[in-house]
Coordinates of C-alpha atoms and ligand atoms in Angstrom, one line a residue:
X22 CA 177.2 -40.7 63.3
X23 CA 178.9 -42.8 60.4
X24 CA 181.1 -45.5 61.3
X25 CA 184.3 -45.9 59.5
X26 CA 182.8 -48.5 56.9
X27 CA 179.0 -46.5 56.6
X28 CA 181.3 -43.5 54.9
X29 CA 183.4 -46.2 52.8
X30 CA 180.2 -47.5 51.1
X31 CA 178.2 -44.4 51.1
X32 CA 181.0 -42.9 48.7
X33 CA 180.6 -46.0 46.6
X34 CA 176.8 -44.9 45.9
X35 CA 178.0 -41.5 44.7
X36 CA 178.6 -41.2 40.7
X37 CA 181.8 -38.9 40.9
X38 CA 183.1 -38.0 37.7
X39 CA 186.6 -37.7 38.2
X40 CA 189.4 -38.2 35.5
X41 CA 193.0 -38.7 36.0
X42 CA 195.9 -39.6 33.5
X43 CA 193.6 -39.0 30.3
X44 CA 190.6 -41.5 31.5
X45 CA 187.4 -41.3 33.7
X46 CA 188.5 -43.0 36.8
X47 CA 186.0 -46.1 37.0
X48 CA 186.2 -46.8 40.5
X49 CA 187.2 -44.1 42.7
X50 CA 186.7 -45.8 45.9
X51 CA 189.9 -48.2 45.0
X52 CA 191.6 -46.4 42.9
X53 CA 195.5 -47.2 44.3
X54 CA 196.4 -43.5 44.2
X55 CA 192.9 -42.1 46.0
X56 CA 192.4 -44.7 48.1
X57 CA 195.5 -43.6 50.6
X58 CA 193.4 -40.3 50.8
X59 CA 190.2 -42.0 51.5
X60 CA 191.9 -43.5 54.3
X61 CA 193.2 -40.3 55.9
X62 CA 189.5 -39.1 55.6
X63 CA 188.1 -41.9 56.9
X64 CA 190.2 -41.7 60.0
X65 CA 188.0 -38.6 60.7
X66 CA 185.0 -41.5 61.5
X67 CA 187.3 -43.6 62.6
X68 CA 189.0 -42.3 65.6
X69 CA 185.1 -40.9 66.1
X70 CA 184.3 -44.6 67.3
X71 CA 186.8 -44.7 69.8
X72 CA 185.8 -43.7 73.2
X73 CA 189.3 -42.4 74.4
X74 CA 189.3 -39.6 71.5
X75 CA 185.2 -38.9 71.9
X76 CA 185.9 -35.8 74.2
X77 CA 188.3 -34.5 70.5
X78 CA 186.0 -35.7 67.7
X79 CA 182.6 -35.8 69.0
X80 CA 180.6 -32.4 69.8
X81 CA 177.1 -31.7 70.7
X82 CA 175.1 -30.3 68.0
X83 CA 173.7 -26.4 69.1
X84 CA 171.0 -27.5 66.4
X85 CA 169.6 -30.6 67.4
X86 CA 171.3 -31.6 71.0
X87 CA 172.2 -34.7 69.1
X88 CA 176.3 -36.2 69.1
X89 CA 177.8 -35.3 65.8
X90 CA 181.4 -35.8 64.0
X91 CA 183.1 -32.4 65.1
X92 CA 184.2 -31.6 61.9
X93 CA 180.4 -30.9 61.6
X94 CA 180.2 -29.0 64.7
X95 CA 179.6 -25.2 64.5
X96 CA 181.9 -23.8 67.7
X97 CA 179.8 -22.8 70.5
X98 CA 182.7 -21.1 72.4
X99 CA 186.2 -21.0 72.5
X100 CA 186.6 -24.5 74.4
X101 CA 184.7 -25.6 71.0
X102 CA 187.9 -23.9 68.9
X103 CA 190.5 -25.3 71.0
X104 CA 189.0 -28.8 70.8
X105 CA 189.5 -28.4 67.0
X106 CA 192.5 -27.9 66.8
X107 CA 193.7 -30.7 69.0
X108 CA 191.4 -32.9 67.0
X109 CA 193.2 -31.5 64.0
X110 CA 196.7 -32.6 65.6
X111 CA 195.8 -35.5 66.8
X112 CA 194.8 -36.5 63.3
X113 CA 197.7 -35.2 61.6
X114 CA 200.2 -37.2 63.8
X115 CA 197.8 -40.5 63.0
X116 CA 197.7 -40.2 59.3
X117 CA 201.0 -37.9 58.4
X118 CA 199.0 -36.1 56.0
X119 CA 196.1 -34.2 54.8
X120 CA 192.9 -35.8 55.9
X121 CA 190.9 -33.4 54.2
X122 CA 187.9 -32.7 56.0
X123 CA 188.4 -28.7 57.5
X124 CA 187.6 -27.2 54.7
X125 CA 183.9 -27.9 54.9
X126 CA 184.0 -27.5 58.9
X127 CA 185.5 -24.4 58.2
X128 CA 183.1 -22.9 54.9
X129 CA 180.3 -24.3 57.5
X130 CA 181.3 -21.8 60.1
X131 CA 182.1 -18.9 58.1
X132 CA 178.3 -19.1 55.8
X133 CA 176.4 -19.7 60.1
X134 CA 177.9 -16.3 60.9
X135 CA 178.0 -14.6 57.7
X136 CA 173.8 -15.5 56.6
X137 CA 173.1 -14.3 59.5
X138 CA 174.9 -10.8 59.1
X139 CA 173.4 -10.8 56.0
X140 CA 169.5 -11.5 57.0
X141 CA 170.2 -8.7 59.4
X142 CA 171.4 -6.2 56.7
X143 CA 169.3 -7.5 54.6
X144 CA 166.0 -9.5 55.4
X145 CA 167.1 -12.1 53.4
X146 CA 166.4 -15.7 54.4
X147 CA 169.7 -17.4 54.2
X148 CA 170.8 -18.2 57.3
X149 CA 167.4 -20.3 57.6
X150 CA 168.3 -22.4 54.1
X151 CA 171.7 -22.9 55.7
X152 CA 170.8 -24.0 59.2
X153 CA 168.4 -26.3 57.5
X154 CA 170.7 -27.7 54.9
X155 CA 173.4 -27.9 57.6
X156 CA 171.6 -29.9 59.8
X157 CA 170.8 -32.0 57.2
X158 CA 174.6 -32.7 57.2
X159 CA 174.9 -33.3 60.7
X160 CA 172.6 -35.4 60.8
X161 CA 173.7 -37.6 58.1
X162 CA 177.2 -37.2 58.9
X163 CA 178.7 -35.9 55.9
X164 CA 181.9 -34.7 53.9
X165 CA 181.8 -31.3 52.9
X166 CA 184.3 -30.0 50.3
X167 CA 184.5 -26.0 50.9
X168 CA 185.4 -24.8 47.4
X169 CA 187.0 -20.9 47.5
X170 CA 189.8 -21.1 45.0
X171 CA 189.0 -19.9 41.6
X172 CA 190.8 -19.8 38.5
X173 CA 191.3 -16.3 38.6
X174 CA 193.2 -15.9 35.1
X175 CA 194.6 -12.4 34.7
X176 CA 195.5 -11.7 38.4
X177 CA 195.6 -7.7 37.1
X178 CA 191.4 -7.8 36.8
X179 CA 188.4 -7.9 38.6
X180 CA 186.0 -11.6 38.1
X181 CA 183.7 -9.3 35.4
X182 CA 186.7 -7.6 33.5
X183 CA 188.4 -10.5 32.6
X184 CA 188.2 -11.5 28.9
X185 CA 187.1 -15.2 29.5
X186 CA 184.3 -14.4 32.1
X187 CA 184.7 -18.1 33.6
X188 CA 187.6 -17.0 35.3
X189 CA 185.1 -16.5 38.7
X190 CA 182.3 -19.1 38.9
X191 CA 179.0 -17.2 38.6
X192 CA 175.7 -16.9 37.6
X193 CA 174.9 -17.7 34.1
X194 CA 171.1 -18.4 33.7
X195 CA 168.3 -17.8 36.5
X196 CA 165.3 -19.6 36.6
X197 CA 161.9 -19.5 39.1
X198 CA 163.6 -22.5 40.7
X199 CA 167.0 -21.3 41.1
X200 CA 170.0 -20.7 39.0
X201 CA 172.7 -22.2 37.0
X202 CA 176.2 -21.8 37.7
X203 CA 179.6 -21.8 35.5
X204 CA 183.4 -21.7 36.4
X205 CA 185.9 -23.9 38.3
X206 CA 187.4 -24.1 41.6
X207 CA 191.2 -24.9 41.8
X208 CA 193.2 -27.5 44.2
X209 CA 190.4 -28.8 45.5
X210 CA 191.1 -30.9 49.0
X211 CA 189.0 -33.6 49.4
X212 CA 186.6 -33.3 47.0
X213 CA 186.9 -36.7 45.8
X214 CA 185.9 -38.6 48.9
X215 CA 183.5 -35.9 49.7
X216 CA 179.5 -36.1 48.9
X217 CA 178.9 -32.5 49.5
X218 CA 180.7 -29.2 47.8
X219 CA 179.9 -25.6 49.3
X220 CA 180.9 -23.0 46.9
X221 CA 181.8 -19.6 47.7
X222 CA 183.3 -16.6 46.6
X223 CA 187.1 -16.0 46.5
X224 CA 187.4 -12.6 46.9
X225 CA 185.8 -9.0 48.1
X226 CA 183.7 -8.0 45.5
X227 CA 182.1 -4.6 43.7
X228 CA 178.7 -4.2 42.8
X229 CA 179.2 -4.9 39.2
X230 CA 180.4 -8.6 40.1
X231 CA 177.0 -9.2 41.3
X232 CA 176.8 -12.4 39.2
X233 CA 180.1 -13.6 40.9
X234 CA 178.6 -13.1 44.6
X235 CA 176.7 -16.7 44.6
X236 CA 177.2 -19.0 47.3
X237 CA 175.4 -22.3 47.4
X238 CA 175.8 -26.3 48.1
X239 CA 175.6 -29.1 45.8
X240 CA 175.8 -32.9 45.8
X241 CA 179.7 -33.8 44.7
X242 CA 178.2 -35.5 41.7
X243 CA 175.6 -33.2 40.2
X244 CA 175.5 -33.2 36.6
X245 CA 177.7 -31.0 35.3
X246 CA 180.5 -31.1 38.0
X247 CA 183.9 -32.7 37.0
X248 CA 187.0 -33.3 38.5
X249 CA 190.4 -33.7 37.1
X250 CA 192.9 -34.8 39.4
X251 CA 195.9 -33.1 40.6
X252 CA 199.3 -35.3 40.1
X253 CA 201.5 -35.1 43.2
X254 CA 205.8 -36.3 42.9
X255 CA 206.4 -39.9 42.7
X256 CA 202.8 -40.3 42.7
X257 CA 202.5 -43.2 40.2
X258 CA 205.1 -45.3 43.0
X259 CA 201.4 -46.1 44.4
X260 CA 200.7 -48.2 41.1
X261 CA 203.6 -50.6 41.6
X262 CA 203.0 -54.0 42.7
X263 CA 203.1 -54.5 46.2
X264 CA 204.1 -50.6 47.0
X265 CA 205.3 -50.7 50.8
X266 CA 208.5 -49.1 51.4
X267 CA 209.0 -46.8 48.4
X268 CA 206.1 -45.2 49.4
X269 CA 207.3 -44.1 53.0
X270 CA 204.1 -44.0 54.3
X271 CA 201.6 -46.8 52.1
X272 CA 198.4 -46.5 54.0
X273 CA 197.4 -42.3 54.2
X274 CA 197.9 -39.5 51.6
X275 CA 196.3 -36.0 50.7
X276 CA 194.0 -34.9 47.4
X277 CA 193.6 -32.3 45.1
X278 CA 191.7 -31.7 42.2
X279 CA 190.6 -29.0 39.5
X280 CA 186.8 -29.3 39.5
X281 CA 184.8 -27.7 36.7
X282 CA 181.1 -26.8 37.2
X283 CA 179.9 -27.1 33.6
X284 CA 176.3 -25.2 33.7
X285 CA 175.6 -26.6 36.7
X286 CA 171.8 -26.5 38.4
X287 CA 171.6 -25.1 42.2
X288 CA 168.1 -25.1 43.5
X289 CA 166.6 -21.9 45.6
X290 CA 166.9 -23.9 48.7
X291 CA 170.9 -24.5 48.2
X292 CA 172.0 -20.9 47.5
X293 CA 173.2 -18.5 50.7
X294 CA 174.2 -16.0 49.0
X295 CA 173.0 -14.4 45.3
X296 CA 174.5 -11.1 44.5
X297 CA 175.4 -9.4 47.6
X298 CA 178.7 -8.2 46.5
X299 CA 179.4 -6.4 50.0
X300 CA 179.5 -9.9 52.3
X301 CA 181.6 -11.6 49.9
X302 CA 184.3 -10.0 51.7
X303 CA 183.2 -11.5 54.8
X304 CA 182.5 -15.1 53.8
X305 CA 186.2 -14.8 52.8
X306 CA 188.2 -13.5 55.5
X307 CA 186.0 -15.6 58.2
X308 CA 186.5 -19.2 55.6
X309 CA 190.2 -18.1 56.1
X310 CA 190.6 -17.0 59.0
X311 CA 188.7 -20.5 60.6
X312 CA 191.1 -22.2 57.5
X313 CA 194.1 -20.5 58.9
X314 CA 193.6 -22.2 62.6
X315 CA 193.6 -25.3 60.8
X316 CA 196.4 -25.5 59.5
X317 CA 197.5 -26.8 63.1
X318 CA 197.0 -29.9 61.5
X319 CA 200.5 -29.4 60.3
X320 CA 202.3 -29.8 63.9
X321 CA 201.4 -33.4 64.0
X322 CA 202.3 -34.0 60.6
X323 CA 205.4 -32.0 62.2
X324 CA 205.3 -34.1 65.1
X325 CA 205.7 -37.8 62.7
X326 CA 208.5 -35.8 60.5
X327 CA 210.2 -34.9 64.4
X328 CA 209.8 -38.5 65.2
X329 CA 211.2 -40.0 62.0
X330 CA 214.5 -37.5 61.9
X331 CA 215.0 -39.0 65.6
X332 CA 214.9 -42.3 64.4
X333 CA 217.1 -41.8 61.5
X334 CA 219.6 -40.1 64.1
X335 CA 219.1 -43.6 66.4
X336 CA 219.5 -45.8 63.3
X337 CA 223.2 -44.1 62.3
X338 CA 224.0 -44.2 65.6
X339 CA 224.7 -40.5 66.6
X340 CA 221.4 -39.4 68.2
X341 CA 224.3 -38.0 71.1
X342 CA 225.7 -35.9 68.8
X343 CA 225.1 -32.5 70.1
X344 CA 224.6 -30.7 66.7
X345 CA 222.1 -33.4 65.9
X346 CA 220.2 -32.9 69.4
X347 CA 220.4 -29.3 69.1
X348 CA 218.6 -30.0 65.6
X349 CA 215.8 -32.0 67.1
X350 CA 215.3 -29.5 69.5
X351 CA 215.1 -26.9 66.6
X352 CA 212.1 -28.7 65.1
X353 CA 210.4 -29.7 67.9
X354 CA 210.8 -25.3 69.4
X355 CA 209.2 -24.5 65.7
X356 CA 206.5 -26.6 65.9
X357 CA 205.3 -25.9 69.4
X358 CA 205.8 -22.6 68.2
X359 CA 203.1 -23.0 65.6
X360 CA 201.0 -25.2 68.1
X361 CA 201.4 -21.8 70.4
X362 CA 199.8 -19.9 67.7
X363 CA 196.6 -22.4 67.0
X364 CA 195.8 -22.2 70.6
X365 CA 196.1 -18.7 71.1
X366 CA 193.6 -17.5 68.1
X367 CA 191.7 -20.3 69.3
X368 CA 191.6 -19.0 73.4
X369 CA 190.7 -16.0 72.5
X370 CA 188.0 -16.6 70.2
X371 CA 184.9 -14.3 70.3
X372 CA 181.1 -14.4 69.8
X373 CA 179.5 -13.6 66.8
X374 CA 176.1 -11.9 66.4
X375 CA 174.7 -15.3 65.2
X376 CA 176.3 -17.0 68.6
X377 CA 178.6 -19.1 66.9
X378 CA 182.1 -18.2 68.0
X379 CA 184.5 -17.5 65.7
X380 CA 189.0 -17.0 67.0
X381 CA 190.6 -14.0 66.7
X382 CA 192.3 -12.9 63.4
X383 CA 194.8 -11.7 64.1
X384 CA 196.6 -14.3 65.7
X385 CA 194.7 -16.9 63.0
X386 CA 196.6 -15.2 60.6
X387 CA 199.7 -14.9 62.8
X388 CA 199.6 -19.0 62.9
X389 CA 198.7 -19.2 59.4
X390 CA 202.1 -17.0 58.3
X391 CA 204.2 -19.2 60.5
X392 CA 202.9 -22.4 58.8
X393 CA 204.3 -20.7 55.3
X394 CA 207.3 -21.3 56.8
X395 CA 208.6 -23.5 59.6
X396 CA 207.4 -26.5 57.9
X397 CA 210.3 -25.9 55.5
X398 CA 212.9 -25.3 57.9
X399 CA 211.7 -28.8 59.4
X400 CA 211.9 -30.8 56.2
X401 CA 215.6 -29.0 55.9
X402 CA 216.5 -29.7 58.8
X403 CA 215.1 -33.4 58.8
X404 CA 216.7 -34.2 55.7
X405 CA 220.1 -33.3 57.3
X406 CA 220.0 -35.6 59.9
X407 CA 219.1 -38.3 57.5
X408 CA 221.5 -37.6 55.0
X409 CA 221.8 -37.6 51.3
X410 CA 220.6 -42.0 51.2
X411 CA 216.8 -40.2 51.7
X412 CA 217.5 -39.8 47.8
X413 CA 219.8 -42.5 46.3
X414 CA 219.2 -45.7 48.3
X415 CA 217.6 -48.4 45.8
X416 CA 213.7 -49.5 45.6
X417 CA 212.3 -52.1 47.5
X418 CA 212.4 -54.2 44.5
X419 CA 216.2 -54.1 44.7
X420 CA 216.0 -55.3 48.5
X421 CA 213.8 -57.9 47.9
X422 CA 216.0 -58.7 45.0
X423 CA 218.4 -62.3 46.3
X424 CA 221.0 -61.4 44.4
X425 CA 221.3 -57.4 45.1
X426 CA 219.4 -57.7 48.6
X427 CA 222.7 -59.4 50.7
X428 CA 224.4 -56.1 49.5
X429 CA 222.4 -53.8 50.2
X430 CA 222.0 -54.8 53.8
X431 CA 225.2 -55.1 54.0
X432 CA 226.7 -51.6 52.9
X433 CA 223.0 -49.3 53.8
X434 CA 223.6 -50.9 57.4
X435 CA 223.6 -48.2 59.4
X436 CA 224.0 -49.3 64.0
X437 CA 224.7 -53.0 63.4
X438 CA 221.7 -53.7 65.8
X439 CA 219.3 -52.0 63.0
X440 CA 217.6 -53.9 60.4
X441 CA 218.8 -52.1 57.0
X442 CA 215.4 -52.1 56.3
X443 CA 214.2 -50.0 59.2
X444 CA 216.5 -47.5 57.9
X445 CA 215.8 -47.5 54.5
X446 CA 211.6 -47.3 56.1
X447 CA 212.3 -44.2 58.1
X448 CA 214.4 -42.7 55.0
X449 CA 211.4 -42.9 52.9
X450 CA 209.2 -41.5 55.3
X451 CA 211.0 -38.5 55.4
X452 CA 211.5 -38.7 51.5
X453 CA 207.9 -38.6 51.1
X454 CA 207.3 -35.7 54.0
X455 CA 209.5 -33.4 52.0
X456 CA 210.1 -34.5 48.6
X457 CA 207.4 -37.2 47.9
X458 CA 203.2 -37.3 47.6
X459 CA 203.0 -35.9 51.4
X460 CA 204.7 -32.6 50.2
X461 CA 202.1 -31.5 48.5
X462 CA 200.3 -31.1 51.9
X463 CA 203.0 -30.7 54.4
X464 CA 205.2 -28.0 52.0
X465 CA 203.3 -26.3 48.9
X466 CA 199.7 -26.6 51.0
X467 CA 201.6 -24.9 54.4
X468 CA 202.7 -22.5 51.8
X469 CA 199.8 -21.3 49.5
X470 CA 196.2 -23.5 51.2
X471 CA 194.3 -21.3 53.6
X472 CA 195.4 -18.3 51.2
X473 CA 199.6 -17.7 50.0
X474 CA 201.3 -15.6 52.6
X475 CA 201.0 -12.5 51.1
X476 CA 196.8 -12.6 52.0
X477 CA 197.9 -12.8 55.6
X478 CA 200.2 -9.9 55.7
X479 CA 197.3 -7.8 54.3
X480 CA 195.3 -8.9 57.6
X481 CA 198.1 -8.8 59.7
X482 CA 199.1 -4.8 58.5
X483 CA 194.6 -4.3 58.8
X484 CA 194.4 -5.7 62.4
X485 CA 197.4 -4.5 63.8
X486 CA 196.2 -0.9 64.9
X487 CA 199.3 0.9 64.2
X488 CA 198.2 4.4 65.3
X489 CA 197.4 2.7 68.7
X490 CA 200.6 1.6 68.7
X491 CA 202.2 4.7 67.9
X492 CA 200.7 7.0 70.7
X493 CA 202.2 3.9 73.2
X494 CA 205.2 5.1 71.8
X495 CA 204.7 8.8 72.1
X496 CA 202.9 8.3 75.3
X497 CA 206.7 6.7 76.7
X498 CA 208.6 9.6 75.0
X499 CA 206.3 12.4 75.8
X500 CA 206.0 13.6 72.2
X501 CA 204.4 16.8 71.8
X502 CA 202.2 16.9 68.8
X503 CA 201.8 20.8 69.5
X504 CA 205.3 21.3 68.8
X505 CA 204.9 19.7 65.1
X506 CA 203.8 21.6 61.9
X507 CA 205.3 25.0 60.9
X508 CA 209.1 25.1 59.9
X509 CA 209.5 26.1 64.3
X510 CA 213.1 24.8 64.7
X511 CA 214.2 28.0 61.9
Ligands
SF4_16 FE1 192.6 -30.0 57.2 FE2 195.1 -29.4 57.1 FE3 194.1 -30.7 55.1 FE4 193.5 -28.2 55.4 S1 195.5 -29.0 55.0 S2 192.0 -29.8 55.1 S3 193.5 -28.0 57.7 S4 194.3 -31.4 57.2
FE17 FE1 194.1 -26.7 53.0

């Protein structure tokens, strides 16, 4: 496995070609507004070291019996998927934000299970090309970027009826040796600090989208791939001198990015899927449904937000006030209550035919449409107890200031036993939880990542069995289906 520092430098050998502001981004590595990201990612090798979180982040390979990084694992049972989602807690308390690497873990999971199906249906030799690559990844210990999204332009057509056929990445030339690829894949987590991308398709398909039915893995910088990155609120605070306390937390952050694959070259042995429109549908709803498990990640985010609304209670000195207690325990019953959910469609996870388990939908889904929503009710609720100075104290410029400093400590003192500055700290924690660059993953990512919530309702109405349910009730009531049909009661 990679230490911390072997995945620092090993990104420093990639050439990423990733633009922000108007300019190719030099250095991407130090960048001041990527490099918070690369730290939240690198926590995924660095709490790997330590031997109190081994039994979280460290799984034995069903490949090659050796250690690997979990977030390369493919789950060998349900103890596997629970493990996960722990890890994936544990990691969001530590960092308070998105640390990025899931989405490979999870495309990893879905393409095992899905080549298979496929060979089966098929004789086909995917799965092969994928355990092969895969354990190439393992064995190297490295980030994945699983790349669903597409562009989609007119919501209202398929990927080959639209009028600019980029729309859907896809197929554009095939050669002996493989084929060459066009389109783009949108909000892109982690691709910057990652040295792999797995495409994949990003939604069911029909036979005449055969071209858009490609799956396949490339290095992050192959020639022709691009990045322009995504601008997050208050974002360019990170460029300020000195940034500490403005940027409420000035060590971790999240990263998206709109990434173009301009003609780009996948050879044979990278593609695991080319043109079988009928599993597209399946690499889908398993990448989301593993995605949607994930997003437990948020309850330790949830758990640092909890935390900080506590200590801005304690710094005003009312953390007795009932109303503000009974608020606490509102945030703390919604995010166990998402917690609940992670572990469930984790518990009751289920074999696949390749082996590798995969949880259970329903209550994947379940989770996933909860995390649309408590996460909101938690930032409202934590920017309550902190009260309306989250959004007008002054900058840390202004504190340091020795003129303008003596006042604000004086008049933003909150319990005279308090450093001012504590309180403005925790304020612009929070500020950055709900308002700031932590938003985008705690908020609009809860909301729309992992699929937006109407994509879950559709699973939830197609797994719910509502005809089973309806003969329970007739079952209770002893309804007579003899008795319907002709006008009898006349
Ligand atoms: Fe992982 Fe959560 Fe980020 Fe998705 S949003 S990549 S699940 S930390
Ligand atoms: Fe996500």
């Amino acid at each position: 496995m990679k230490t911390k520092q072997e995945y620092i430098d090993s990104l420093r050998e990639l050439d990423l070609k990733v633009y922000m502001f108007g300019k190719r981004v030099e250095n991407v590595v130090d960048h001041p507004i990527i490099r918070p990201s690369l730290n939240s990612l690198a926590a995924t090798f660095e709490y790997a070291e330590k031997p109190e979180y081994e039994d979280l982040m460290v799984a034995t390979s069903h490949l090659t019996g050796k250690k690997i990084n979990r977030f390369t694992h493919i789950h060998q049972n349900s103890d596997d998927l629970v493990k996960k989602i722990k890890m994936q807690r544990m990691l969001g308390q530590q960092t308070a934000s998105c640390f990025q690497r899931c989405v490979g873990m999870d495309a990893a999971n879905a393409l095992y299970s899905t080549t298979y199906d496929m060979d089966k249906a098929n004789g086909t030799n995917y799965h092969e090309r994928f355990v092969k690559y895969w354990t190439w990844i393992q064995d190297e210990d490295l980030v994945v970027d699983g790349a669903m999204t597409d562009t989609k332009g007119d919501r209202g057509k398929s990927p080959s009826m639209q009028d600019d056929p980029d729309q859907y990445l896809h197929v554009v030339e095939r050669r002996p040796d493989g084929v060459v690829v066009r389109g783009a894949k949108a909000h892109q987590t982690g691709m910057v600090n990652s040295h792999e991308v797995i495409v994949m398709p990003t939604i069911s398909l029909r036979p005449e989208d055969k071209d858009y039915a490609i799956s396949f893995a490339v290095p992050t910088d192959a020639e022709g791939i691009f990045m322009i990155y995504g601008r997050q609120s208050c974002d360019t605070r990170k460029l300020e001198e000195g940034a500490d306390i403005d940027l409420g937390n000035n060590t971790y952050g999240g990263t998206e990015a709109l990434v173009i694959f301009d003609n780009v070259f996948v050879p044979n042995e990278r593609i695991f899927m080319d043109g079988e429109t009928e599993f597209a549908g399946s690499i889908v709803e398993r990448f989301a449904g593993f995605h949607r498990q994930s997003y437990v990640c948020k309850v330790g985010v949830g758990d640092v937000l909890i935390g900080a609304a506590a200590l801005a209670a304690d710094y005003n000195g009312v953390p007795r006030a009932s109303h503000i207690r009974d608020k606490l325990i509102e945030m703390v019953h919604l995010n166990e209550t998402m917690y609940c959910c992670g572990l469930a469609c984790s518990h009751e996870g289920h074999a696949t035919a390749s082996g590798s388990y995969e949880i259970d939908m329903m209550l994947a889904n379940v989770n996933k449409q909860n995390v649309t929503r408590f996460p909101y009710e938690l930032a409202r609720l934590a920017q309550d107890i902190a009260g309306g100075l989250m959004v007008t104290q002054p900058s840390e410029a202004d504190l340091r200031d020795e003129t303008l400093g003596p006042y604000i400590r004086k008049y933003l003192r909150g319990r005279s036993d308090v450093a001012t500055e504590n309180r403005l700290r925790v304020n612009r924690l929070i500020e950055n939880l709900t308002l700031g660059t932590a938003a985008v993953g705690y908020l609009t990512e809860s909301m729309h990542g992992a699929g937006s919530p109407q994509a879950q309702r559709i699973m939830i109405q197609r797994q719910c069995n509502m005809e089973a349910k309806k003969a329970l009730a007739k079952r209770i009531a002893h309804i007579d289906d003899s008795l319907n049909g002709e006008n009898t009661e006349h």
